[in-house]
Short mmCIF file of C-alpha atoms in Angstrom, two decimals:
data_model
loop_
_atom_site.label_atom_id
_atom_site.label_comp_id
_atom_site.label_asym_id
_atom_site.label_seq_id
_atom_site.Cartn_x
_atom_site.Cartn_y
_atom_site.Cartn_z
CA MET A 1 -22.68 -9.34 0.70
CA THR A 2 -19.20 -9.35 -0.85
CA SER A 3 -16.59 -11.48 0.90
CA ILE A 4 -13.77 -9.72 2.73
CA THR A 5 -11.34 -11.49 0.37
CA ALA A 6 -12.98 -9.96 -2.70
CA THR A 7 -13.14 -6.53 -1.05
CA ALA A 8 -9.46 -6.75 -0.05
CA LYS A 9 -8.43 -7.72 -3.60
CA GLU A 10 -10.35 -4.82 -5.12
CA PHE A 11 -8.95 -2.38 -2.55
CA PHE A 12 -5.40 -3.69 -3.06
CA ASP A 13 -5.59 -3.17 -6.82
CA ALA A 14 -7.06 0.32 -6.47
CA CYS A 15 -4.43 1.32 -3.93
CA GLU A 16 -1.49 -0.18 -5.81
CA THR A 17 -2.45 1.45 -9.11
CA GLY A 18 -2.63 4.95 -7.60
CA LYS A 19 -6.38 5.50 -7.45
CA GLY A 20 -6.05 7.42 -4.17
CA TRP A 21 -8.78 7.73 -1.56
CA GLU A 22 -11.42 8.45 -4.20
CA GLY A 23 -10.80 5.06 -5.77
CA CYS A 24 -10.36 3.21 -2.47
CA LYS A 25 -12.89 4.65 -0.03
CA SER A 26 -15.79 2.42 -1.06
CA TYR A 27 -13.88 -0.57 0.38
CA CYS A 28 -13.17 1.11 3.73
CA THR A 29 -14.88 2.60 6.74
CA ALA A 30 -14.86 6.42 6.59
CA ASP A 31 -12.50 6.60 9.59
CA ALA A 32 -10.18 3.72 8.62
CA THR A 33 -6.81 3.99 10.33
CA PHE A 34 -3.30 3.14 9.12
CA SER A 35 0.01 2.22 10.72
CA ALA A 36 3.52 1.39 9.54
CA GLN A 37 6.96 1.25 11.08
CA ALA A 38 8.54 2.83 8.01
CA GLU A 39 10.07 6.31 8.18
CA PRO A 40 8.38 7.81 5.08
CA LEU A 41 5.00 6.86 6.57
CA ALA A 42 5.65 7.79 10.21
CA GLU A 43 3.11 10.64 10.19
CA VAL A 44 0.44 8.82 8.13
CA LYS A 45 -2.36 7.77 10.46
CA THR A 46 -5.40 7.23 8.22
CA LEU A 47 -6.04 4.96 5.28
CA ALA A 48 -7.22 8.00 3.32
CA GLU A 49 -3.80 9.63 3.82
CA TYR A 50 -2.00 6.42 2.87
CA THR A 51 -3.96 5.79 -0.34
CA ASP A 52 -3.32 9.39 -1.39
CA TRP A 53 0.39 8.93 -0.53
CA MET A 54 0.42 5.91 -2.84
CA LYS A 55 -1.27 7.96 -5.55
CA GLY A 56 1.47 10.57 -5.15
CA LEU A 57 4.17 7.92 -5.57
CA PHE A 58 3.21 7.63 -9.24
CA GLY A 59 4.62 11.14 -9.84
CA PRO A 60 8.26 10.14 -9.33
CA LEU A 61 7.60 6.49 -10.30
CA PRO A 62 5.17 6.76 -13.25
CA ASN A 63 5.81 3.15 -14.29
CA GLY A 64 5.01 1.81 -10.82
CA SER A 65 3.51 -1.67 -10.76
CA TYR A 66 2.92 -4.53 -8.36
CA GLU A 67 3.04 -8.28 -8.31
CA VAL A 68 0.98 -10.26 -5.80
CA LYS A 69 2.97 -13.06 -4.19
CA SER A 70 0.40 -14.20 -1.61
CA PHE A 71 -3.13 -13.35 -0.54
CA ALA A 72 -4.67 -14.98 2.55
CA THR A 73 -7.87 -14.55 4.54
CA ASP A 74 -8.02 -15.22 8.28
CA ALA A 75 -11.76 -15.55 8.86
CA GLU A 76 -11.33 -16.12 12.60
CA ARG A 77 -9.60 -12.76 13.02
CA ASN A 78 -11.57 -11.02 10.24
CA ASN A 79 -8.51 -9.85 8.31
CA VAL A 80 -6.81 -10.34 4.97
CA THR A 81 -3.04 -10.32 4.42
CA ALA A 82 -1.47 -9.49 1.07
CA TYR A 83 2.20 -9.88 0.22
CA GLY A 84 3.36 -8.02 -2.84
CA VAL A 85 6.38 -6.64 -4.64
CA PHE A 86 6.22 -3.04 -5.86
CA SER A 87 8.50 -2.00 -8.72
CA GLY A 88 9.21 1.38 -10.22
CA THR A 89 11.88 3.61 -11.74
CA HIS A 90 12.40 7.23 -10.70
CA THR A 91 11.90 9.11 -13.95
CA GLY A 92 9.36 11.74 -12.87
CA PRO A 93 9.54 14.74 -10.55
CA GLY A 94 9.93 13.77 -6.93
CA PRO A 95 11.80 14.40 -3.69
CA VAL A 96 15.03 14.77 -5.70
CA PRO A 97 15.61 15.21 -9.45
CA PRO A 98 14.96 11.97 -11.39
CA THR A 99 17.70 9.45 -10.67
CA GLY A 100 16.79 6.83 -13.28
CA LYS A 101 17.24 4.24 -10.53
CA SER A 102 14.76 1.45 -9.85
CA THR A 103 13.45 -0.47 -6.89
CA ARG A 104 11.75 -3.80 -6.47
CA THR A 105 10.54 -3.76 -2.87
CA ASP A 106 8.66 -6.36 -0.81
CA TYR A 107 5.79 -5.33 1.45
CA VAL A 108 2.84 -6.80 3.31
CA TYR A 109 -0.58 -5.32 4.04
CA VAL A 110 -2.71 -6.62 6.89
CA MET A 111 -6.24 -5.35 6.31
CA GLN A 112 -8.50 -5.56 9.36
CA PHE A 113 -12.22 -5.61 8.68
CA THR A 114 -15.21 -4.32 10.60
CA GLY A 115 -18.12 -6.04 8.94
CA ASP A 116 -17.40 -5.99 5.22
CA LYS A 117 -15.21 -2.84 5.19
CA ILE A 118 -11.52 -2.29 5.93
CA SER A 119 -11.26 -0.40 9.22
CA HIS A 120 -7.48 -0.54 9.73
CA MET A 121 -4.45 -1.45 7.67
CA THR A 122 -0.89 -2.10 8.75
CA LYS A 123 1.91 -1.95 6.17
CA ILE A 124 5.06 -3.96 6.81
CA TRP A 125 7.86 -2.56 4.63
CA HIS A 126 11.62 -1.97 4.85
CA SER A 127 11.55 1.51 3.38
CA GLY A 128 15.27 2.18 3.88
CA LEU A 129 16.32 -0.34 1.24
CA ALA A 130 13.81 0.97 -1.30
CA LEU A 131 14.85 4.59 -0.75
CA ARG A 132 18.54 3.72 -1.16
CA GLU A 133 17.82 1.75 -4.36
CA LEU A 134 16.01 4.81 -5.78
CA GLY A 135 18.86 7.14 -4.76
CA TRP A 136 16.64 9.03 -2.33
CA ALA A 137 18.65 8.21 0.80
#
């Protein structure tokens, strides 16, 4: 059995490199849920929707990349927390014509496990700052 830490790391990389649900689903329960208190994600309720949203982000931000700052496993609560910084420049088609502006935005994922699969993920992210940096708000 793979550890939840290893599963979380593999999921994180797949999600953050735009693999979408096809590239992420093997790490998750089929009905994995999602939550975030960030306006662009207000209607996203499943992890499948979120991973596909991330995949779509690589249209306007084709050079998107991430840097892991911290990765921690809480075995008692059966979850893994990842803190990262996502960077990208708006050069591709998106919600507005390409602005050429960049963002470097902090975020945290809390991945809750049921057994050895992610069953829920919460994203903690201040979307307003990122959208303003990109010229989208």
